[in-house]
CSV table of C-alpha atoms in Angstrom, one decimal:
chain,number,residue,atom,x,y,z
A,239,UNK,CA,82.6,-29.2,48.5
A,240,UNK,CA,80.0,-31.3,50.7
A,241,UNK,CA,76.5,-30.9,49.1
A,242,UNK,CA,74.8,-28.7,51.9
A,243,UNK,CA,77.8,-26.3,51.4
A,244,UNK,CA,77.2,-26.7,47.9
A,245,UNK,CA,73.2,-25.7,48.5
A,246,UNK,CA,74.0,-22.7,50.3
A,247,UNK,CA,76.8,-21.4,47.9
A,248,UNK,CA,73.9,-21.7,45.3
A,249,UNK,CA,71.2,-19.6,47.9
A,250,UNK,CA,73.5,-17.0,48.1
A,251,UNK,CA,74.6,-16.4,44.6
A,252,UNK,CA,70.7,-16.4,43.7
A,253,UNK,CA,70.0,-13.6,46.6
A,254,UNK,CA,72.8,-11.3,45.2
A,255,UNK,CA,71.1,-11.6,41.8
A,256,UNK,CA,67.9,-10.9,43.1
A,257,UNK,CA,69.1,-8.0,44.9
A,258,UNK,CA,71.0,-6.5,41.5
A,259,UNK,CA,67.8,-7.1,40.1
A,260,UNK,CA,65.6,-5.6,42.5
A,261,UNK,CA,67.7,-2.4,41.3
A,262,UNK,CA,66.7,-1.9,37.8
A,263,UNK,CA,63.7,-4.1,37.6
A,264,UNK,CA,60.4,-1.9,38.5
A,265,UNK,CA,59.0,-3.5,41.8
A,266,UNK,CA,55.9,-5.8,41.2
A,267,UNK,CA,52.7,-3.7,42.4
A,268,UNK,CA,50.4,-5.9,44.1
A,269,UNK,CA,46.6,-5.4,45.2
A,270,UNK,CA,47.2,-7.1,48.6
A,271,UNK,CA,43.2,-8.5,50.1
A,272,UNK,CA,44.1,-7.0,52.8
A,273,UNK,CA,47.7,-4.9,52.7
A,274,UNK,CA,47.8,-3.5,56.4
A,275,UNK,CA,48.1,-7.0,57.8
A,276,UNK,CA,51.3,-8.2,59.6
A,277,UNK,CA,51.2,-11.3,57.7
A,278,UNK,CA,51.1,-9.7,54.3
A,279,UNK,CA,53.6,-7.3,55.0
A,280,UNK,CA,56.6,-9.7,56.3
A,281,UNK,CA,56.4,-11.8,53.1
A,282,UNK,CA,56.2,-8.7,50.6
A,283,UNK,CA,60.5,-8.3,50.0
A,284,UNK,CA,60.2,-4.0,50.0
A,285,UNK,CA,62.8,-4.1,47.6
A,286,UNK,CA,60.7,-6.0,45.0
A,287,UNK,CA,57.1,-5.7,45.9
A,288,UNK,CA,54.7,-2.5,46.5
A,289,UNK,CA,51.8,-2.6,48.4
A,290,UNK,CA,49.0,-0.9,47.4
A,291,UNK,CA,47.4,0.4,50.8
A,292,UNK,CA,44.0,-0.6,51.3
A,293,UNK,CA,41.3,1.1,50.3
A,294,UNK,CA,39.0,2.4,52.9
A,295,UNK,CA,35.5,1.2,52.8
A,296,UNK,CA,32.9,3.7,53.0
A,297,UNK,CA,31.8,4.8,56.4
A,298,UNK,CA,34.4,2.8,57.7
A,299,UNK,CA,36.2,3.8,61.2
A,300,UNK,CA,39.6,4.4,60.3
A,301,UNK,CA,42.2,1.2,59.9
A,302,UNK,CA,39.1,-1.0,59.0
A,303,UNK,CA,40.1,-3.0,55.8
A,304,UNK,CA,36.7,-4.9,55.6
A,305,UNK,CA,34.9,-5.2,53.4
A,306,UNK,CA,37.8,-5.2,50.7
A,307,UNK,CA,37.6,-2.7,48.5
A,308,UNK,CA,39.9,-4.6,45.9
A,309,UNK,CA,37.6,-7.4,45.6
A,310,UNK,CA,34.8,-4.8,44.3
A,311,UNK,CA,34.8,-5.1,39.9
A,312,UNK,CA,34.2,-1.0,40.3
A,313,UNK,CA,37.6,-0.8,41.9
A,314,UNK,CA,39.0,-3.1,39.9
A,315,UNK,CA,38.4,-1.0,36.9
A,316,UNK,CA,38.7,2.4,38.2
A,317,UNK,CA,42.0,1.3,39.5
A,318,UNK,CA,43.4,-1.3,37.1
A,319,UNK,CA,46.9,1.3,35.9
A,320,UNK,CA,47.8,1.3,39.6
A,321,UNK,CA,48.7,-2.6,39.9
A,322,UNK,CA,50.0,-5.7,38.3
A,323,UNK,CA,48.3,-8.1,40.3
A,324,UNK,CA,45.9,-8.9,42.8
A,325,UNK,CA,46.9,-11.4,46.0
A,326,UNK,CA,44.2,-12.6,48.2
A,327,UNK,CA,44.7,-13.8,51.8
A,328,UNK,CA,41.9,-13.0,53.8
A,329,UNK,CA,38.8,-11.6,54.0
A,330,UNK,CA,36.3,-13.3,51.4
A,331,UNK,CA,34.0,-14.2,54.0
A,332,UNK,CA,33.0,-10.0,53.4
A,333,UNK,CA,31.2,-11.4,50.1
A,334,UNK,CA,29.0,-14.1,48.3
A,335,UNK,CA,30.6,-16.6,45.8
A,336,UNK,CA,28.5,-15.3,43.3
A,337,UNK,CA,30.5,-11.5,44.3
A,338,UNK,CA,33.6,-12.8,44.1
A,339,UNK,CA,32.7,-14.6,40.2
A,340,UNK,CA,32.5,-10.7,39.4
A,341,UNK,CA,35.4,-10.0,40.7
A,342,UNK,CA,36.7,-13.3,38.8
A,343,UNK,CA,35.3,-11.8,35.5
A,344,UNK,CA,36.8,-8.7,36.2
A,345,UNK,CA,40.3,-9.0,36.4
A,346,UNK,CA,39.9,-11.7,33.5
A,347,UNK,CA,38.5,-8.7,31.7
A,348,UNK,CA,41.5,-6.4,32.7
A,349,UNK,CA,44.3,-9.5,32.0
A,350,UNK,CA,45.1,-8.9,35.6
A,351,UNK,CA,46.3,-12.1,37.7
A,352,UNK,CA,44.4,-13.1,40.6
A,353,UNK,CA,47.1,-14.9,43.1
A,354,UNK,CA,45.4,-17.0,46.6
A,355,UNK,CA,46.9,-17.9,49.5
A,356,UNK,CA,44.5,-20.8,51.1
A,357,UNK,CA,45.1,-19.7,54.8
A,358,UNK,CA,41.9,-20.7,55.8
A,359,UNK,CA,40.1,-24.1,54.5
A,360,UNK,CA,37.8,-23.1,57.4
A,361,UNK,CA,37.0,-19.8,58.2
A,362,UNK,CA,37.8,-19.2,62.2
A,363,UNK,CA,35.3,-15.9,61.7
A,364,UNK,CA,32.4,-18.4,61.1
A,365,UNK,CA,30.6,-21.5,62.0
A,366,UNK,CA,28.6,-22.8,59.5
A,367,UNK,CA,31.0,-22.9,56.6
A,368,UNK,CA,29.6,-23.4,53.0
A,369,UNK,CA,29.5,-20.0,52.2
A,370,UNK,CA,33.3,-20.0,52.6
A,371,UNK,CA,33.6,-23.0,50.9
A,372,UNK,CA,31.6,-21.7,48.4
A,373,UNK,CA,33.8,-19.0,48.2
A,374,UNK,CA,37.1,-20.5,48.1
A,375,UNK,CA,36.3,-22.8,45.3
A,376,UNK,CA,35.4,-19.7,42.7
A,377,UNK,CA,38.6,-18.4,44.2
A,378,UNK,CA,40.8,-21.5,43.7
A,379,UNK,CA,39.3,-22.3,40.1
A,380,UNK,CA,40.3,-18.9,38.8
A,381,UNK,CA,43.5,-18.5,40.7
A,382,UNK,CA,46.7,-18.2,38.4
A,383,UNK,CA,48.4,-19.4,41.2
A,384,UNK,CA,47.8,-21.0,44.8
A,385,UNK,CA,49.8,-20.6,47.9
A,386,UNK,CA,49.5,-22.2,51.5
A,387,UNK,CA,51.6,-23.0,54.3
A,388,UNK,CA,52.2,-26.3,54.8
A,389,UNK,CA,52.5,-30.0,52.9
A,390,UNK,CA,49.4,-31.4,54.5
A,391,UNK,CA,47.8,-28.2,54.2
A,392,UNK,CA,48.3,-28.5,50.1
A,393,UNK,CA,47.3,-32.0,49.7
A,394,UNK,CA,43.9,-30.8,50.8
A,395,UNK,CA,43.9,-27.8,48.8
A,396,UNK,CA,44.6,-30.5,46.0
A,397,UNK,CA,41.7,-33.0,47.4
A,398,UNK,CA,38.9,-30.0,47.7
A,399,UNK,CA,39.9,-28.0,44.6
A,400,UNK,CA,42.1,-30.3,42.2
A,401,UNK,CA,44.7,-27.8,42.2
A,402,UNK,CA,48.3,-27.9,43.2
A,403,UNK,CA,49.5,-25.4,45.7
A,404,UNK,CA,53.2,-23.8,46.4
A,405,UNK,CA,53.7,-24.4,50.1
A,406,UNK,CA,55.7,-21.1,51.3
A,407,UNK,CA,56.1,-21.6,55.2
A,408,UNK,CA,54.8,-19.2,57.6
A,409,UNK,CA,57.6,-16.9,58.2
A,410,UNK,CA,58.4,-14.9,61.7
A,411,UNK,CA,56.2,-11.6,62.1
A,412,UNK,CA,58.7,-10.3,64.9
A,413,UNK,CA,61.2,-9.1,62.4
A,414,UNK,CA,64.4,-8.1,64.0
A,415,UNK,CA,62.4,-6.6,67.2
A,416,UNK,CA,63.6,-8.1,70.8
A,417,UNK,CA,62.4,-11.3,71.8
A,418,UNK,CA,61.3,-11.6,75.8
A,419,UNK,CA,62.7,-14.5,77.5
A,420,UNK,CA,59.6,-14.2,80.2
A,421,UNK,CA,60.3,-14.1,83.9
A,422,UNK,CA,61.0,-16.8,86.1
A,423,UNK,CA,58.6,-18.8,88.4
A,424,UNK,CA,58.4,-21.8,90.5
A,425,UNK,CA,55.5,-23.8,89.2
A,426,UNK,CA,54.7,-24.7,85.5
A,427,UNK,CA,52.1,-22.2,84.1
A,428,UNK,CA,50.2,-23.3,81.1
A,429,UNK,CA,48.0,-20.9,79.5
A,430,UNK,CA,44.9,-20.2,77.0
A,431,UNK,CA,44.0,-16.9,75.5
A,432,UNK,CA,40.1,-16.8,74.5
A,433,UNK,CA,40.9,-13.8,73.4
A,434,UNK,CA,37.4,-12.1,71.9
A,435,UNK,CA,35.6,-16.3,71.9
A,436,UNK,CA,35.0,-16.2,68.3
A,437,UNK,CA,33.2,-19.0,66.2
A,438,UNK,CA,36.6,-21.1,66.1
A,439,UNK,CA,37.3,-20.9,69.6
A,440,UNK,CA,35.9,-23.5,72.6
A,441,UNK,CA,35.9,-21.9,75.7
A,442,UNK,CA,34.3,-23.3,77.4
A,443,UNK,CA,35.2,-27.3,76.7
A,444,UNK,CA,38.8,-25.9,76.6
A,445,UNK,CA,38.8,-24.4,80.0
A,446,UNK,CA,36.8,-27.1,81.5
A,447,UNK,CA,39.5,-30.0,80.2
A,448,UNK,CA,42.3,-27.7,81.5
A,449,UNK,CA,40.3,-27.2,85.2
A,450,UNK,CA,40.3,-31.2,85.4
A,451,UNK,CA,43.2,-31.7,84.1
A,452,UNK,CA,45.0,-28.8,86.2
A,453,UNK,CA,43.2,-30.6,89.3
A,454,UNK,CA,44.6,-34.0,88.5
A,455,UNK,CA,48.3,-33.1,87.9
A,456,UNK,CA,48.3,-31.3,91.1
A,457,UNK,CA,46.8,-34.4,93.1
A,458,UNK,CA,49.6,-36.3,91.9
A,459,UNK,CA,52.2,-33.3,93.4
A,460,UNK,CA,53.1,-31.6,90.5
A,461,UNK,CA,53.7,-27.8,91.0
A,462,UNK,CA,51.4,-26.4,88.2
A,463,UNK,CA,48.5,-23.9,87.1
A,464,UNK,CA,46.6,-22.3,84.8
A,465,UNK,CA,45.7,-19.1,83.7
A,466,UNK,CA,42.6,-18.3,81.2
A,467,UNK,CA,42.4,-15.3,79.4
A,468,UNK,CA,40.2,-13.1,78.0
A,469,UNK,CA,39.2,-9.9,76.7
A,470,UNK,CA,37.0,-7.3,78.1
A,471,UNK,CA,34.9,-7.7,74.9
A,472,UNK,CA,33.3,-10.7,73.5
A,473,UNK,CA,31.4,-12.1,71.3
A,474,UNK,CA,29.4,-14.4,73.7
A,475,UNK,CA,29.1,-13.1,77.0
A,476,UNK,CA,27.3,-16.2,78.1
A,477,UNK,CA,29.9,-18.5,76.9
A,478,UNK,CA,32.3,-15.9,79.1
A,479,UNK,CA,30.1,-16.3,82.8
A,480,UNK,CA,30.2,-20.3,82.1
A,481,UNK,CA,34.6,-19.9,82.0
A,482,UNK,CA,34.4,-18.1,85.0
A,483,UNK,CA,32.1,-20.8,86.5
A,484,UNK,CA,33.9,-23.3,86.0
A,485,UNK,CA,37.1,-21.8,87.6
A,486,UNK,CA,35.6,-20.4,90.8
A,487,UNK,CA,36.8,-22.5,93.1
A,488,UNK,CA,39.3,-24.5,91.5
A,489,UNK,CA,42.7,-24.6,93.0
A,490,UNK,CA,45.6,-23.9,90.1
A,491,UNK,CA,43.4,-22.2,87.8
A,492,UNK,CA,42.6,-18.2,87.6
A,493,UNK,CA,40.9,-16.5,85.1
A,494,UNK,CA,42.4,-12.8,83.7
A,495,UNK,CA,40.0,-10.7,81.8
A,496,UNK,CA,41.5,-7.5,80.3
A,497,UNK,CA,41.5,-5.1,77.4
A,498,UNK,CA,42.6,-6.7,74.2
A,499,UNK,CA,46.5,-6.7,74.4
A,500,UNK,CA,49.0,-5.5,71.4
A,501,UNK,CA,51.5,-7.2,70.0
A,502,UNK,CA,54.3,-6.6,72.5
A,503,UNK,CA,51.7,-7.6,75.7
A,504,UNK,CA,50.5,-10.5,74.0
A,505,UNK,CA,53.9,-11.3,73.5
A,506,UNK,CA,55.0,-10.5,77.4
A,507,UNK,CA,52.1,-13.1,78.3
A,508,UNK,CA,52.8,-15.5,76.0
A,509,UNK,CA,56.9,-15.5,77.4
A,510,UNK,CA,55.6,-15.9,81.0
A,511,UNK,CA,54.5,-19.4,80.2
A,512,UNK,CA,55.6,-23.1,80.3
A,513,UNK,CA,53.8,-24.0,78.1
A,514,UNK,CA,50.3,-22.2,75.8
A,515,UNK,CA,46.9,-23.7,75.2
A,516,UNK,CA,45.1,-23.7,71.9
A,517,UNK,CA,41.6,-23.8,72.5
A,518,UNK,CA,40.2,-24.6,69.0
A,519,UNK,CA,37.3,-26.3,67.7
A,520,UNK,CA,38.0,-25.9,63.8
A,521,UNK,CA,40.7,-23.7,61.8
A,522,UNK,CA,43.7,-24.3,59.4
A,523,UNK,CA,46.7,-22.4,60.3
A,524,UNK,CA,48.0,-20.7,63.3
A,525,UNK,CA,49.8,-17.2,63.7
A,526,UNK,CA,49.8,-18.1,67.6
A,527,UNK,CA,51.1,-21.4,67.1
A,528,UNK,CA,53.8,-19.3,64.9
A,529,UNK,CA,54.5,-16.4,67.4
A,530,UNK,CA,55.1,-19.5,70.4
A,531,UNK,CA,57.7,-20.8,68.1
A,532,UNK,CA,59.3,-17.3,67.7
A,533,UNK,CA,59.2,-17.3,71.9
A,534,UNK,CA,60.3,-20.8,72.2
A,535,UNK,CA,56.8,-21.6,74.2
A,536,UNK,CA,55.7,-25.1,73.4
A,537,UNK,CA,52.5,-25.4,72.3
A,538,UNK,CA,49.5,-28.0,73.7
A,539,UNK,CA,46.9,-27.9,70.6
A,540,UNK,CA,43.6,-29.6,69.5
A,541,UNK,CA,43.9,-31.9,66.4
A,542,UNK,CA,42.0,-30.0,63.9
A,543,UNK,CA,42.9,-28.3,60.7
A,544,UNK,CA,47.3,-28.1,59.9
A,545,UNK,CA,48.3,-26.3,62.8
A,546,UNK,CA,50.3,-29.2,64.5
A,547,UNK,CA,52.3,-29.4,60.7
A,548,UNK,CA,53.6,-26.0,61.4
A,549,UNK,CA,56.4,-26.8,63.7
A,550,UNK,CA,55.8,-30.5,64.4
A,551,UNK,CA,58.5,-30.7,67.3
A,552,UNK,CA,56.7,-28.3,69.0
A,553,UNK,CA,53.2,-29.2,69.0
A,554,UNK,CA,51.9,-31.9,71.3
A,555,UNK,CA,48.2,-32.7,70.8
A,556,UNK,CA,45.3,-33.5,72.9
A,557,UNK,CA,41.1,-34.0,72.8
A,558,UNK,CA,38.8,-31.1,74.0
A,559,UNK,CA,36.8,-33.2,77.4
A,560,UNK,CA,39.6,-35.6,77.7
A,561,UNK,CA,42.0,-34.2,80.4
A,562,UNK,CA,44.4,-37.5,80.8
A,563,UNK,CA,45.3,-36.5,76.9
A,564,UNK,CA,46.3,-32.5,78.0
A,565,UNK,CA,47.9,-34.0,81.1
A,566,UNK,CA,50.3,-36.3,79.1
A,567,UNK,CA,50.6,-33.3,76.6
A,568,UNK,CA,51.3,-30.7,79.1
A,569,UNK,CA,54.3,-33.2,80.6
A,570,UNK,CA,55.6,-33.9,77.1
A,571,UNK,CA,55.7,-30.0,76.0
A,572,UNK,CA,57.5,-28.9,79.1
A,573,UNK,CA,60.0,-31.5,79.2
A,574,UNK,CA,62.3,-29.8,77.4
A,575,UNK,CA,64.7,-27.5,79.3
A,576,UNK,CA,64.7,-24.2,77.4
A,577,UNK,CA,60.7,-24.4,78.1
A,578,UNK,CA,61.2,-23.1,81.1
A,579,UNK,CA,60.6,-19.0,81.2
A,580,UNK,CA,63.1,-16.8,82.0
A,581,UNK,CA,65.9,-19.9,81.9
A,582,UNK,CA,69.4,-18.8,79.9
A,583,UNK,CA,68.7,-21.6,78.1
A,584,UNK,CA,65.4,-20.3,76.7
A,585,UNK,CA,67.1,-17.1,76.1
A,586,UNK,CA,69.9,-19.1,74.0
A,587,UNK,CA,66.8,-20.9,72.2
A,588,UNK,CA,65.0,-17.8,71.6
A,589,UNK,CA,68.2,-16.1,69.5
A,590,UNK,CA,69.0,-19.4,68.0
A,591,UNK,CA,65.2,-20.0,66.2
A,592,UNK,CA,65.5,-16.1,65.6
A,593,UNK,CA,68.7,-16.5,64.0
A,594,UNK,CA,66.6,-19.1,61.4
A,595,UNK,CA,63.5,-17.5,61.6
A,596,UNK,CA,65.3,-14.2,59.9
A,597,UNK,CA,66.8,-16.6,57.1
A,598,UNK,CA,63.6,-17.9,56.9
A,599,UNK,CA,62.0,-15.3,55.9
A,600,UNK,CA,64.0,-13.9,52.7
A,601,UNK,CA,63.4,-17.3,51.3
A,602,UNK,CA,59.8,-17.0,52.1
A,603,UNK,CA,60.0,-13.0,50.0
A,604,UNK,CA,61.6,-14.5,47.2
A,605,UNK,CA,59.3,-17.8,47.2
A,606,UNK,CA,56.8,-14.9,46.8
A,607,UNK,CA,58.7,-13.1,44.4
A,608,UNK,CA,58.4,-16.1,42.2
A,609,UNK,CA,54.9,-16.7,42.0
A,610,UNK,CA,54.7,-13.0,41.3
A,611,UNK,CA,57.5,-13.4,38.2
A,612,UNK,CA,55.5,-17.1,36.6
A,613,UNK,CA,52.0,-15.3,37.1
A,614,UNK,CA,53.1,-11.9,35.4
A,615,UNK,CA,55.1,-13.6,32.4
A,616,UNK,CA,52.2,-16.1,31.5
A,617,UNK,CA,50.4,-13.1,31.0
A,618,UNK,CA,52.5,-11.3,29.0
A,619,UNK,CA,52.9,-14.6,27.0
A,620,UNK,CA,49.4,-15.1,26.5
């Protein structure tokens, strides 16, 4: 039997075990930093893992997670029956590193495991980041085990900390929901979302290199444009009238400023175009860089944090104030045929990555699963 067949035979057998398992083995109750997040929830196998939900912080509106209750040493103890471990993802930035050595001491005091997945090396939700770094390092010294997305994204964890990181990929968020295929047009439309402008996100160097860049491709012919969104609300209303600025006037681009969209309008959007912009100026990982893959959208990014490691095929770089680098990415990213929307041959690429996006994700459950297992019998062993 060829060795690939071989491989597979093997991934199968181990599933089926799991899944007997998963029927007399008590599932593994976790203390998820923060549980009601779509991230958290795809890689949690339901069969295997229960979420505690989040608790709700005091005076809180209802569906805030932050600031994480879990992380608090008072929880910790007046909950400690109700889990086996603790799983941090995001969130930290709600506390001081010298907090989160309490909550350290804590669940070393209740022989609970502390598992952390390193999304964020830098925190998109700030700007100045020691105190994250600050925070991540207490966090990554006492972890039982680390997690992160991506090789290159675990050789820094390994640099910055001196630990060793699984790398679990980033799996599909979409589930087994319908994909859109977008709707057909007759010029290439590249697009940015601002969304809200937080720390991480240029706006305004972004749009600007798109506007030139946008003006150049379309003095050479090329049927092209650009759309800029944003959201009603955001966190600098200054940086917002300076977009708009630098749009007015230019032929190609148009700016859309709406309510924040859900999940199946971003997603809508996000089909309609050739290709989508990533505006930012520092960050890790990217759930929009995944959700583009899920749509078959290429993606045009900045070179900063992992993001481009993600799904390297489909990232195609280029320098915030340098539009010759966008135009050349632009034209490389939309080269392909099924990048264009609404195209049967998007459709077929769209059910083909979903196809592997689903398999994808029950290895990424059990991957998880795993950790889970090693953490929980060290400490029964110790």
């Amino acid at each position: 039997m060829p060795g690939d067949a071989v491989r597979a035979s093997l991934r199968t057998q181990r599933f089926e075990e799991d899944k007997i398992v998963a029927t007399t083995v008590p599932p593994v109750q976790v203390a998820a930093v923060p549980s009601a997040h779509p991230y958290v929830t795809a890689v949690a196998d339901p069969a295997r893992v229960r979420l505690l939900a989040d608790p709700p912080p005091p005076g809180a509106p209802a569906g805030q997670w932050w600031p994480p209750q879990v992380l608090l040493p008072e929880w910790l103890e007046a909950h400690a029956a109700e889990f086996d471990l603790v799983h941090v993802h995001f969130g930290i930035e709600s506390y001081t590193a010298d907090e989160l050595a309490l909550t350290v001491a804590a669940l070393e005091r209740l022989g609970k495991p502390l598992v952390y997945t390193v999304h964020d090396l830098e925190n998109p939700q700030l700007s100045s980041q020691d105190a994250h770094r600050a925070g991540l390092a207490v966090l990554a010294h006492a972890a039982d085990e680390l997690i992160t997305l991506t090789a290159s994204a675990a050789d820094e964890v390994a640099a910055i900390t001196g630990r060793t990181a699984t790398v679990v990929a980033h799996p599909t968020l979409l589930g087994e929901a319908e994909r859109p295929v977008g709707t057909a047009h007759d010029t290439v439309r590249v697009g940015v979302h601002l969304r809200d402008l937080r720390p991480n996100i240029d706006g305004v160097a972004t749009t600007a290199t798109l506007v030139r860049a946008i003006a150049d491709l379309r003095a050479q012919g090329a049927r092209i444009e650009g759309v800029v969104r944003m959201n009603e609300r955001v966190r600098d209303e200054e940086a917002a009238a300076s977009i708009v600025l630098l749009a007015e006037g230019c032929d190609g681009v148009r700016i859309e400023r709406g309510p924040r969209q859900d999940d199946d309008e971003l997603a809508a959007w996000l089909a309609d175009l050739d290709a989508c912009l990533l505006p930012y100026r520092h960050g890790t990982q990217s759930g929009w860089a995944e959700l583009c893959y899920d749509l078959a959208v290429p993606v045009v990014g900045t070179r900063v944090g992992h993001m481009a490691a993600q799904h390297p095929t489909d990232f195609h770089t280029f320098d915030l104030g340098e539009p010759l680098s966008l135009e050349r990415a632009v034209i490389d990213a939309t080269s392909p045929a099924w990048s264009v929307p609404g195209s049967r041959r998007r459709a077929a690429e769209i059910e083909r990555r979903r196809t592997e996006r689903l398999r994808e994700l029950e290895h990424v459950r059990h991957a998880h699963v795993e950790v889970y297992r090693r953490v929980l019998a060290r400490e029964l062993a110790a």
